[in-house]
Amino acid sequence: MTYIADNIDVAVIGGGHAGCEAALATARMGLKTVLFAISLDSIAMMPCNPSIGGTSKGHLVREIDALGGEMGKNIDKTFIQSRMLNTGKGPAVHSLRAQADKRRYSQEMKKTLETTENLSIKQMEIVKIHVDENKKVKAVETANGAIYNCKAAIIATGTYLRARCFIGDVVEYTGPNGLKPANKLTDSLKELGIKMLRFKTGTPSRVDKRSIDFSKLEEQPGDEKIVPFSFENDSKSIYREQISCWLTYTNDKTHKIIKDNLHRSPLYGGKIEGIGPRYCPSIEDKVVRFEDKERHQVFLEPEGENTMEMYVQGMSSSLPEDVQISMLRTLPGFEKCEVMRTGYAIEYDCIDSTQLRHTLEFKEIDGLFSAGQFNGSSGYEEAAAQGIVAGINAGLKILNKDPMIIDRSEGYIGVLIDDLVTKGTNEPYRMMTSRAEYRLLLRQDNADIRLTQKGYEVGLISKERYEKFLEKKRLIEEEIERMKKTIVGVKPNVQEFLKANNSTPLRSGISLLELIKRPELDYYKIREIDPNPRDLPDAVKEQVNIQIKYDGYIKRQMQQVEQFKKLERKLLKEDIDYLSIKGLRIEAAQKLNKIKPRSIGQASRISGVSPADISVLLVYLEQLNRKKELDY
């Protein structure tokens, strides 16, 4: 028996990282929002690695923060170790990563949800999406028969849909961490005509800290200077004592145990239907695929300040429990390790993401949005990034405003979403710096400069924060201009400074800006000879240094972006029947009809659409435009 429980604006289905960002976005936009979770104890849960950020993922977190999201603020409150990765390379690939106290991370996010105006959270399983005769979302239904009438719904079910966990021969119909799965919603989605896929991911064992001999492991301390994820924080405000992580390696004994027991792996025994992530393989997969490698890195990471559980990064496995224990005990320092939680593989239902628009709304169902692992991606950060975009666009749709689309030249979020909706994915999609064509422009340090304006326009960035952002931009521009105008001559102190830094001495006056461009010098060093150095915030100094040093590369990439934008501005209507366009190959027309690209630029990125097909489309558009002119 069903009953009407409430009339709301937005229903968010799932309380993971995607659901949290989506619900906070719509609620902060003034819309009555309810977030439904299988368990309120699973809000923002970290069932796998207890960390936020990392290579390319740190970029996503900074972009979420620039838009007005919560992930960066939440990890700044709850981290136990912080490190900047790839500092030996250029700033385009610098990535912040923080180890989280996973329980506190979840608790803090839950508290934020509970104290946000216009937002309610409910422990309920959603089993059905109701649509009207026009395929427009009108309600969601819980397992208990409660109907919540809504104007939009956002699906962010993570790995819960028809979830199965595997440990060797043991198969349990359960969600992550032993939580209840969501078994009924898939049927409702199929009834709506949504194409479903089956993916798989996994997690390693957790071991008891007291059973590890740390004298045999290499210590991995955090950075002395802590860099915050949120642009609203600074190093001093979030400073705390950090907890070390540790490094060890697999060896011949480890690999032998794995190879001898491959026949007991559900991955190799054919029990798992789902497709796993190529870029985050299980240890048995690594040993098989990289047989020439003598050892693999294994990081031991604390799960929090008030627990003995430690996460064994690099040892994800679905081998039987006895095999997992045996292989772990071959690692240096793990000889007497005790396993507190056994590693497992989990498979789950997700969608073919090419059914979505760039707004993350389903093309065929009005008002139905989706985000996170349900869209075929992997990772907390990828999920949260999609969550905030889905939330913003659901809100804008209800408010009758234009959608917010971040393109590939504006952010890693744009790359992530464009890849999913244009190319789709046949495995859990992971963000990587190599996927971003314009990564020199899309650095984590300038995410606020790129995206704060958008966050302010949709109402997620406060006026106070926006004014501080404008002040930061002004200071950067003024300081770069000052560097350009400040000339230093051939004075003894200048020549001595250059000599000390192995830099060519001067024959005539030169601007500080030109000196900064020298490979051996930078903005911080030249302050020694700056006649009037200014006391500026660290974030301003960083931007001044990067923008000056990489000026030539940045300008070149901006020219590439302008070419990209030209094709993005050539818009295509959704109702075009590409099979009717003469000159298009059948394969290309079929792919174009499936994806329904919004622009020539997007069409050019569809697999199976050739440059010759794009030429045909350009001619077609030109003919359409001429016809319009004649009609006028």
XYZ file of C-alpha atoms in Angstrom:
632
model
C 0.000 0.000 0.000
C 1.467 3.349 -0.991
C 0.847 6.801 0.476
C 1.968 10.370 -0.262
C 4.675 11.199 2.284
C 5.694 14.673 1.080
C 5.933 17.102 -1.819
C 9.543 18.133 -2.416
C 11.685 19.728 -5.108
C 14.560 17.249 -5.373
C 15.013 13.602 -4.361
C 18.625 12.461 -4.102
C 18.983 8.669 -4.113
C 22.193 7.654 -2.333
C 24.264 9.209 0.442
C 27.781 8.629 -0.848
C 30.144 11.326 -2.091
C 28.037 12.064 -5.191
C 24.755 12.169 -3.277
C 26.147 14.457 -0.573
C 27.399 17.059 -3.066
C 24.194 16.867 -5.120
C 21.910 17.293 -2.104
C 23.956 20.147 -0.626
C 23.959 21.946 -3.982
C 20.184 21.852 -4.479
C 19.431 22.692 -0.840
C 21.832 25.643 -0.894
C 20.107 26.835 -4.048
C 16.944 27.143 -1.951
C 15.190 23.944 -3.065
C 13.456 21.525 -0.719
C 15.664 18.438 -0.913
C 15.558 14.971 0.611
C 18.571 12.660 0.507
C 17.663 8.960 0.794
C 20.338 6.519 1.990
C 20.262 2.754 2.562
C 21.890 3.477 5.927
C 22.561 6.831 7.570
C 25.777 5.260 8.891
C 27.003 5.087 5.286
C 26.837 8.844 4.609
C 30.076 9.836 2.813
C 31.522 6.447 3.720
C 34.967 5.444 2.458
C 34.587 1.709 1.804
C 37.940 1.604 0.040
C 40.975 3.880 0.435
C 40.657 6.292 3.404
C 42.020 9.256 1.438
C 40.936 12.196 -0.679
C 42.853 13.576 -3.661
C 45.912 12.216 -5.396
C 47.095 12.461 -8.983
C 44.415 14.317 -11.003
C 41.867 13.618 -8.245
C 43.285 16.518 -6.233
C 42.386 18.744 -9.194
C 38.771 17.556 -9.007
C 38.508 18.318 -5.280
C 39.862 21.840 -5.804
C 37.345 22.375 -8.628
C 34.476 21.094 -6.470
C 35.524 23.614 -3.818
C 35.742 26.438 -6.365
C 32.137 25.706 -7.382
C 30.991 25.838 -3.745
C 31.080 22.119 -2.891
C 31.913 20.476 0.424
C 34.535 17.755 -0.162
C 37.574 20.038 0.180
C 36.288 21.638 3.378
C 35.428 18.255 4.852
C 38.850 16.706 4.268
C 40.519 19.850 5.627
C 38.587 19.228 8.867
C 39.372 15.523 9.109
C 42.758 14.741 7.504
C 45.467 12.947 9.461
C 48.201 13.334 6.850
C 48.700 15.668 3.884
C 51.132 15.393 0.977
C 51.629 17.199 -2.306
C 52.405 14.626 -5.002
C 54.551 15.030 -8.144
C 56.447 18.066 -6.823
C 59.464 17.017 -8.891
C 57.453 17.819 -12.029
C 55.738 20.955 -13.314
C 52.744 22.571 -11.561
C 50.272 21.098 -14.077
C 50.604 17.669 -12.455
C 51.080 18.694 -8.806
C 48.277 16.934 -6.908
C 47.283 17.261 -3.285
C 46.429 14.075 -1.379
C 45.258 13.725 2.208
C 44.814 10.670 4.382
C 41.447 10.910 6.142
C 40.181 9.815 9.503
C 37.466 7.899 7.700
C 34.963 7.772 10.556
C 35.335 11.471 11.319
C 35.087 12.310 7.601
C 31.715 10.552 7.435
C 30.507 12.078 10.719
C 31.471 15.625 9.698
C 29.742 15.312 6.337
C 26.612 13.908 7.991
C 26.621 16.831 10.435
C 26.907 19.281 7.518
C 23.923 17.653 5.788
C 21.884 17.668 8.995
C 22.512 21.367 9.632
C 21.879 22.583 6.065
C 18.661 24.514 5.519
C 16.146 22.982 3.060
C 17.760 19.532 3.410
C 16.476 16.358 5.107
C 18.189 12.971 5.194
C 16.226 9.745 5.496
C 17.220 6.097 5.910
C 15.045 4.611 3.187
C 15.558 2.453 0.109
C 14.155 3.900 -3.114
C 12.656 1.139 -5.252
C 10.895 3.018 -8.039
C 11.057 6.208 -10.108
C 7.617 7.432 -11.205
C 7.285 9.390 -14.455
C 4.256 10.893 -16.185
C 3.000 10.221 -19.731
C 5.627 12.634 -21.110
C 8.458 10.720 -19.397
C 8.958 13.492 -16.865
C 9.937 12.563 -13.304
C 7.066 13.081 -10.866
C 7.925 11.001 -7.758
C 10.136 8.430 -6.070
C 8.841 5.485 -4.049
C 10.439 3.861 -0.989
C 10.480 0.160 -0.073
C 7.916 0.986 2.637
C 5.457 2.416 0.111
C 6.047 6.119 0.796
C 5.669 8.356 -2.275
C 7.690 11.577 -2.442
C 6.397 13.801 -5.217
C 9.335 15.680 -6.732
C 10.330 17.921 -9.633
C 13.694 16.232 -10.166
C 15.498 13.129 -8.958
C 19.238 12.441 -8.847
C 20.422 8.825 -8.801
C 23.725 8.393 -6.928
C 23.545 4.748 -5.860
C 27.274 4.015 -5.959
C 28.001 0.273 -5.765
C 24.729 -0.733 -4.064
C 22.491 -1.758 -6.988
C 22.131 -5.575 -6.932
C 25.530 -5.694 -5.242
C 27.398 -8.987 -4.731
C 30.637 -9.388 -2.756
C 33.214 -12.099 -3.465
C 35.881 -13.600 -1.205
C 37.112 -16.697 -3.013
C 34.198 -19.144 -3.269
C 32.118 -17.143 -0.790
C 29.504 -14.943 -2.467
C 27.328 -12.605 -0.419
C 24.467 -10.492 -1.729
C 25.540 -7.397 0.139
C 26.687 -3.852 -0.442
C 30.102 -2.454 0.579
C 31.257 -3.056 4.168
C 28.482 -5.605 4.709
C 25.696 -3.027 4.249
C 22.340 -3.901 2.728
C 22.239 -3.825 -1.115
C 19.534 -2.083 -3.171
C 17.969 -4.882 -5.210
C 14.759 -3.402 -6.622
C 15.585 -0.076 -8.274
C 17.307 -1.655 -11.296
C 14.019 -3.179 -12.502
C 12.318 0.228 -12.326
C 15.153 1.802 -14.333
C 14.959 -0.920 -16.985
C 11.200 -0.299 -17.275
C 12.048 3.321 -18.062
C 14.232 2.116 -20.943
C 17.573 2.809 -19.268
C 20.435 0.608 -20.505
C 22.265 -1.004 -17.576
C 25.820 -2.362 -17.301
C 27.586 -4.481 -14.684
C 30.910 -3.296 -13.245
C 33.219 -4.554 -10.529
C 35.644 -3.024 -8.071
C 37.416 -4.246 -4.944
C 39.217 -3.411 -1.746
C 42.145 -4.884 0.241
C 42.285 -6.303 3.739
C 42.560 -4.143 6.839
C 45.187 -5.282 9.331
C 45.733 -4.738 13.052
C 48.389 -2.074 13.625
C 49.657 -3.912 16.722
C 50.607 -6.949 14.611
C 52.961 -5.036 12.261
C 56.731 -4.736 12.725
C 57.249 -1.118 11.616
C 61.050 -1.403 11.928
C 60.985 -3.294 8.603
C 58.892 -0.648 6.803
C 59.879 2.702 5.263
C 58.188 5.635 6.986
C 56.222 8.066 4.802
C 55.637 11.263 6.802
C 53.341 14.101 5.758
C 54.541 17.436 4.343
C 55.895 20.036 6.746
C 53.864 22.753 5.056
C 50.228 21.718 4.837
C 48.362 22.919 1.747
C 44.571 23.080 2.232
C 42.114 21.666 -0.285
C 39.598 24.443 0.235
C 40.391 27.916 -1.075
C 38.618 29.255 2.020
C 41.299 27.819 4.316
C 44.995 28.543 4.836
C 47.860 26.411 6.111
C 47.802 27.857 9.631
C 44.071 27.443 10.180
C 44.119 23.695 9.442
C 47.542 22.802 10.901
C 47.716 19.698 13.099
C 50.141 16.935 14.032
C 50.210 14.306 11.307
C 50.287 10.512 11.384
C 52.775 8.626 9.205
C 52.010 6.103 6.484
C 54.437 3.268 5.704
C 55.872 1.552 2.644
C 56.813 -2.068 1.977
C 56.966 -4.344 -1.088
C 55.709 -7.681 -2.370
C 58.324 -10.330 -3.238
C 58.774 -13.718 -4.951
C 57.030 -15.541 -2.094
C 54.004 -13.253 -2.349
C 53.777 -13.754 -6.092
C 54.149 -17.545 -5.817
C 51.265 -17.815 -3.328
C 49.063 -15.740 -5.645
C 49.972 -17.725 -8.783
C 49.479 -21.054 -7.002
C 45.967 -20.015 -5.972
C 44.695 -18.241 -9.088
C 42.292 -21.125 -9.700
C 40.583 -20.139 -6.418
C 40.093 -16.531 -7.497
C 36.510 -15.625 -8.525
C 38.097 -13.150 -10.945
C 39.838 -15.921 -12.896
C 37.224 -18.596 -12.196
C 34.511 -16.766 -14.130
C 32.244 -16.146 -11.126
C 32.436 -12.349 -11.482
C 30.385 -10.946 -14.362
C 31.322 -7.296 -13.820
C 34.186 -5.529 -15.587
C 36.909 -4.274 -13.234
C 39.047 -1.110 -13.298
C 42.134 -1.439 -15.506
C 43.917 1.389 -13.682
C 43.374 0.018 -10.183
C 43.851 -3.747 -10.562
C 43.759 -6.351 -7.808
C 47.091 -7.769 -6.625
C 46.366 -11.055 -8.441
C 45.705 -9.082 -11.633
C 48.960 -7.133 -11.207
C 50.995 -10.299 -10.689
C 49.513 -11.880 -13.839
C 49.665 -8.779 -16.058
C 53.095 -7.574 -14.945
C 54.866 -10.891 -14.598
C 58.276 -9.309 -15.229
C 58.019 -7.065 -12.144
C 59.935 -8.468 -9.194
C 57.971 -6.480 -6.639
C 55.005 -4.113 -6.213
C 54.677 -1.222 -3.782
C 52.409 -1.686 -0.786
C 51.455 1.290 1.385
C 50.189 0.808 4.918
C 47.818 3.643 5.805
C 46.021 4.363 9.104
C 42.214 4.470 8.885
C 41.931 7.018 11.685
C 43.300 8.324 14.953
C 41.107 6.164 17.189
C 41.369 2.778 15.505
C 43.979 0.068 15.086
C 42.768 -0.713 11.551
C 45.252 -0.021 8.778
C 44.522 -0.072 5.063
C 46.893 -2.135 2.872
C 46.979 -0.051 -0.312
C 48.117 -2.010 -3.370
C 46.790 -5.376 -2.151
C 43.173 -5.268 -3.329
C 42.059 -8.885 -3.648
C 39.125 -11.288 -3.892
C 41.201 -14.402 -3.206
C 39.992 -16.705 -0.386
C 40.610 -15.456 3.135
C 43.327 -18.035 3.933
C 45.238 -17.079 0.766
C 44.982 -13.371 1.601
C 46.403 -13.982 5.063
C 49.244 -16.137 3.679
C 50.266 -13.615 1.004
C 50.141 -10.678 3.439
C 52.467 -12.509 5.844
C 55.151 -12.709 3.131
C 55.527 -8.903 3.180
C 58.426 -7.472 5.227
C 56.990 -6.342 8.574
C 53.771 -8.326 8.055
C 55.102 -11.715 9.172
C 52.702 -11.836 12.138
C 49.964 -9.598 10.778
C 46.392 -10.116 11.900
C 43.607 -9.363 9.424
C 40.696 -7.386 10.876
C 38.660 -7.150 7.649
C 39.164 -9.383 4.642
C 39.527 -7.871 1.174
C 36.742 -8.506 -1.305
C 35.529 -7.764 -4.839
C 32.118 -6.184 -5.353
C 30.056 -6.085 -8.522
C 27.079 -3.815 -9.081
C 24.724 -2.331 -11.663
C 25.518 0.965 -13.381
C 24.461 2.669 -16.604
C 25.734 3.260 -20.101
C 26.676 6.898 -19.522
C 26.152 7.889 -23.169
C 22.433 8.100 -22.258
C 23.209 11.375 -20.456
C 23.547 15.004 -21.484
C 26.479 17.107 -20.270
C 24.171 18.345 -17.510
C 24.032 14.687 -16.310
C 20.303 14.563 -17.071
C 18.988 11.546 -18.977
C 18.210 12.496 -22.573
C 15.001 10.467 -22.614
C 13.685 11.194 -19.092
C 12.925 14.778 -18.149
C 14.153 15.706 -14.672
C 16.114 12.504 -13.987
C 19.805 13.106 -13.287
C 22.585 10.756 -12.200
C 26.084 10.933 -10.739
C 29.015 8.910 -9.446
C 29.740 5.209 -9.779
C 26.199 4.701 -11.082
C 27.480 6.520 -14.194
C 30.340 4.054 -14.626
C 33.111 6.036 -12.940
C 35.295 5.024 -9.992
C 36.603 7.042 -7.070
C 35.220 9.353 -4.384
C 36.449 12.482 -6.152
C 34.993 11.598 -9.554
C 31.692 10.871 -7.795
C 31.625 14.145 -5.863
C 32.484 16.129 -9.010
C 29.539 14.616 -10.868
C 27.342 15.051 -7.803
C 27.778 18.803 -7.616
C 27.227 19.187 -11.386
C 24.065 17.046 -11.299
C 22.814 18.952 -8.251
C 23.479 22.369 -9.781
C 21.797 21.435 -13.053
C 18.773 19.853 -11.370
C 18.418 23.067 -9.367
C 18.815 25.318 -12.398
C 16.226 23.282 -14.309
C 13.649 23.653 -11.532
C 14.427 27.381 -11.285
C 13.989 27.725 -15.082
C 17.564 28.905 -15.576
C 20.152 27.975 -18.197
C 22.194 24.859 -17.390
C 25.799 24.960 -16.186
C 28.161 23.051 -18.463
C 31.894 22.913 -17.796
C 33.751 22.091 -21.001
C 37.083 20.316 -21.461
C 39.010 23.604 -21.552
C 37.527 24.820 -18.251
C 38.137 21.991 -15.834
C 38.958 18.380 -15.123
C 35.269 18.076 -14.234
C 34.532 18.997 -17.853
C 36.924 16.330 -19.132
C 35.428 13.696 -16.821
C 31.826 14.386 -17.827
C 32.572 14.840 -21.532
C 34.431 11.514 -21.615
C 31.533 9.719 -19.923
C 28.709 11.160 -22.039
C 30.580 11.271 -25.362
C 32.728 8.146 -25.323
C 31.091 6.085 -22.603
C 33.220 3.568 -20.743
C 33.528 -0.221 -20.764
C 35.258 -0.281 -17.355
C 35.118 1.859 -14.190
C 36.354 5.272 -15.402
C 39.194 6.893 -13.498
C 40.364 10.485 -13.926
C 43.999 10.929 -14.986
C 46.023 14.017 -15.892
C 46.774 12.501 -19.314
C 43.070 12.695 -20.216
C 43.124 16.510 -20.049
C 44.384 18.089 -23.287
C 44.770 21.518 -21.662
C 46.294 20.435 -18.360
C 48.769 23.309 -18.258
C 45.754 25.617 -17.928
C 43.760 23.256 -15.699
C 46.088 23.219 -12.713
C 44.854 22.547 -9.190
C 46.354 25.837 -7.985
C 44.137 27.968 -10.253
C 40.844 26.061 -9.922
C 39.318 29.030 -8.099
C 40.299 31.437 -10.887
C 38.697 29.115 -13.437
C 35.452 28.186 -11.667
C 34.562 30.497 -8.757
C 32.607 32.764 -11.107
C 30.375 29.825 -12.077
C 29.874 28.849 -8.434
C 28.875 32.421 -7.585
C 26.444 32.691 -10.497
C 24.545 29.544 -9.467
C 24.388 30.683 -5.842
C 26.834 28.318 -4.115
C 29.585 30.889 -3.486
C 28.781 33.604 -0.926
C 29.182 37.303 -1.738
C 31.911 37.562 0.905
C 33.913 34.696 -0.602
C 33.402 36.086 -4.102
C 34.739 39.500 -3.086
C 37.813 37.868 -1.533
C 38.314 35.973 -4.787
C 38.112 39.203 -6.819
C 40.652 40.782 -4.452
C 43.008 37.829 -4.996
C 42.723 38.228 -8.788
C 43.430 41.949 -8.479
C 46.550 41.354 -6.354
C 47.877 38.786 -8.857
C 47.373 41.120 -11.825
C 48.907 44.089 -10.000
C 51.965 42.114 -8.904
C 52.608 40.731 -12.396
C 52.349 44.273 -13.761
C 54.772 45.495 -11.077
C 57.231 42.724 -11.998
C 57.004 43.907 -15.615
C 57.689 47.539 -14.715
C 60.365 47.020 -12.044
C 63.782 47.265 -13.727
C 67.004 46.247 -12.008
C 70.366 47.439 -13.341
C 73.890 46.067 -13.266
C 74.444 46.883 -9.602
C 76.940 44.759 -7.629
C 74.221 43.205 -5.407
C 72.256 42.121 -8.499
C 75.326 40.609 -10.189
C 76.306 38.802 -6.982
C 72.767 37.426 -6.653
C 72.845 36.129 -10.231
C 76.269 34.565 -9.740
C 75.133 32.835 -6.547
C 72.190 31.344 -8.462
C 74.282 30.248 -11.488
C 72.496 32.783 -13.670
C 74.015 34.839 -16.509
C 75.156 38.319 -15.304
C 73.517 41.440 -16.729
C 74.941 43.790 -19.354
C 72.050 46.247 -19.063
C 68.870 46.777 -17.089
C 66.177 44.063 -17.094
C 62.709 43.659 -15.614
C 62.097 41.345 -12.676
C 59.538 39.587 -14.857
C 62.225 38.605 -17.387
C 64.495 37.371 -14.590
C 61.706 35.187 -13.189
C 61.414 33.491 -16.603
C 64.979 32.177 -16.305
C 64.880 28.447 -15.444
C 67.189 28.810 -12.439
C 65.249 31.717 -10.905
C 61.706 32.278 -9.686
C 59.488 34.865 -8.017
C 60.543 33.773 -4.522
C 64.285 34.028 -5.225
C 64.209 37.429 -6.941
C 62.617 39.006 -3.859
C 66.219 39.289 -2.658
C 66.912 41.958 -5.296
C 63.372 43.386 -5.488
C 63.682 47.055 -4.431
C 60.136 47.029 -3.035
C 58.988 43.467 -2.222
C 55.324 43.223 -1.233
C 53.879 41.148 1.591
C 51.320 39.043 -0.240
C 49.350 35.865 0.590
C 51.063 32.596 -0.378
C 48.340 31.777 -2.934
C 48.947 35.108 -4.705
C 52.723 34.572 -4.805
C 52.216 31.075 -6.233
C 50.012 32.386 -9.052
C 52.400 35.231 -9.887
C 55.309 32.805 -10.121
C 53.480 30.215 -12.260
C 51.830 32.722 -14.594
C 55.145 34.453 -15.304
C 57.350 31.366 -15.592
C 54.976 29.466 -17.868
C 53.656 32.465 -19.795
C 54.755 31.218 -23.238
C 53.316 27.723 -22.747
C 50.084 29.123 -21.312
C 49.585 31.466 -24.283
C 50.184 28.613 -26.714
C 47.641 26.424 -24.942
C 45.112 29.259 -24.866
C 45.395 29.461 -28.657
C 44.619 25.730 -28.808
C 41.625 26.307 -26.548
C 40.312 29.010 -28.883
C 40.400 26.516 -31.771
C 38.589 23.988 -29.571
C 35.952 26.594 -28.624
C 35.217 27.355 -32.281
C 34.005 23.790 -32.827
C 32.170 23.782 -29.466
C 30.250 26.891 -30.533
C 28.942 25.135 -33.677
C 25.809 23.711 -32.065
C 23.796 20.718 -33.261
C 20.114 20.192 -32.516
C 19.052 17.083 -30.599
C 16.359 16.177 -33.142
C 18.717 15.728 -36.127
C 18.371 12.358 -37.879
C 21.964 11.720 -38.927
C 20.981 8.786 -41.151
C 19.273 11.326 -43.421
C 22.462 13.363 -43.970
C 24.052 12.459 -47.306
C 27.760 11.715 -47.216
C 27.895 10.433 -43.626
C 29.105 6.870 -43.242
C 26.449 4.569 -41.737
C 28.621 3.761 -38.681
C 29.123 7.472 -37.976
C 25.413 8.262 -38.462
C 24.435 5.470 -36.062
C 26.917 6.663 -33.433
C 25.752 10.266 -33.841
C 22.096 9.231 -33.504
C 22.942 7.379 -30.295
C 24.979 10.162 -28.646
C 23.075 13.168 -30.069
C 26.102 15.516 -29.666
C 25.389 19.105 -28.692
C 28.170 20.503 -30.894
C 30.545 19.723 -33.753
C 33.302 19.615 -31.144
C 31.588 16.844 -29.199
C 30.785 14.993 -32.424
C 34.503 14.986 -33.321
C 35.285 13.132 -30.067
C 32.854 10.268 -30.663
C 34.600 6.975 -31.383
C 33.808 5.932 -34.948
C 33.249 9.472 -36.262
C 36.082 10.372 -38.658
C 37.449 13.791 -39.742
C 35.701 13.202 -43.093
C 32.381 12.792 -41.247
C 33.010 16.065 -39.415
C 33.593 17.796 -42.764
C 30.207 16.492 -43.935
C 28.574 17.838 -40.750
C 30.199 21.251 -41.222
C 28.834 21.435 -44.780
C 25.410 20.349 -43.482
C 25.441 23.112 -40.828
C 26.527 25.684 -43.408
C 23.623 24.689 -45.673
C 21.188 24.962 -42.755
C 22.450 28.447 -41.898
C 22.122 29.579 -45.523
C 18.550 28.256 -45.647
C 17.723 30.225 -42.494
C 19.133 33.398 -44.041
C 17.031 32.854 -47.199
C 13.915 32.231 -45.096
C 14.457 35.572 -43.391
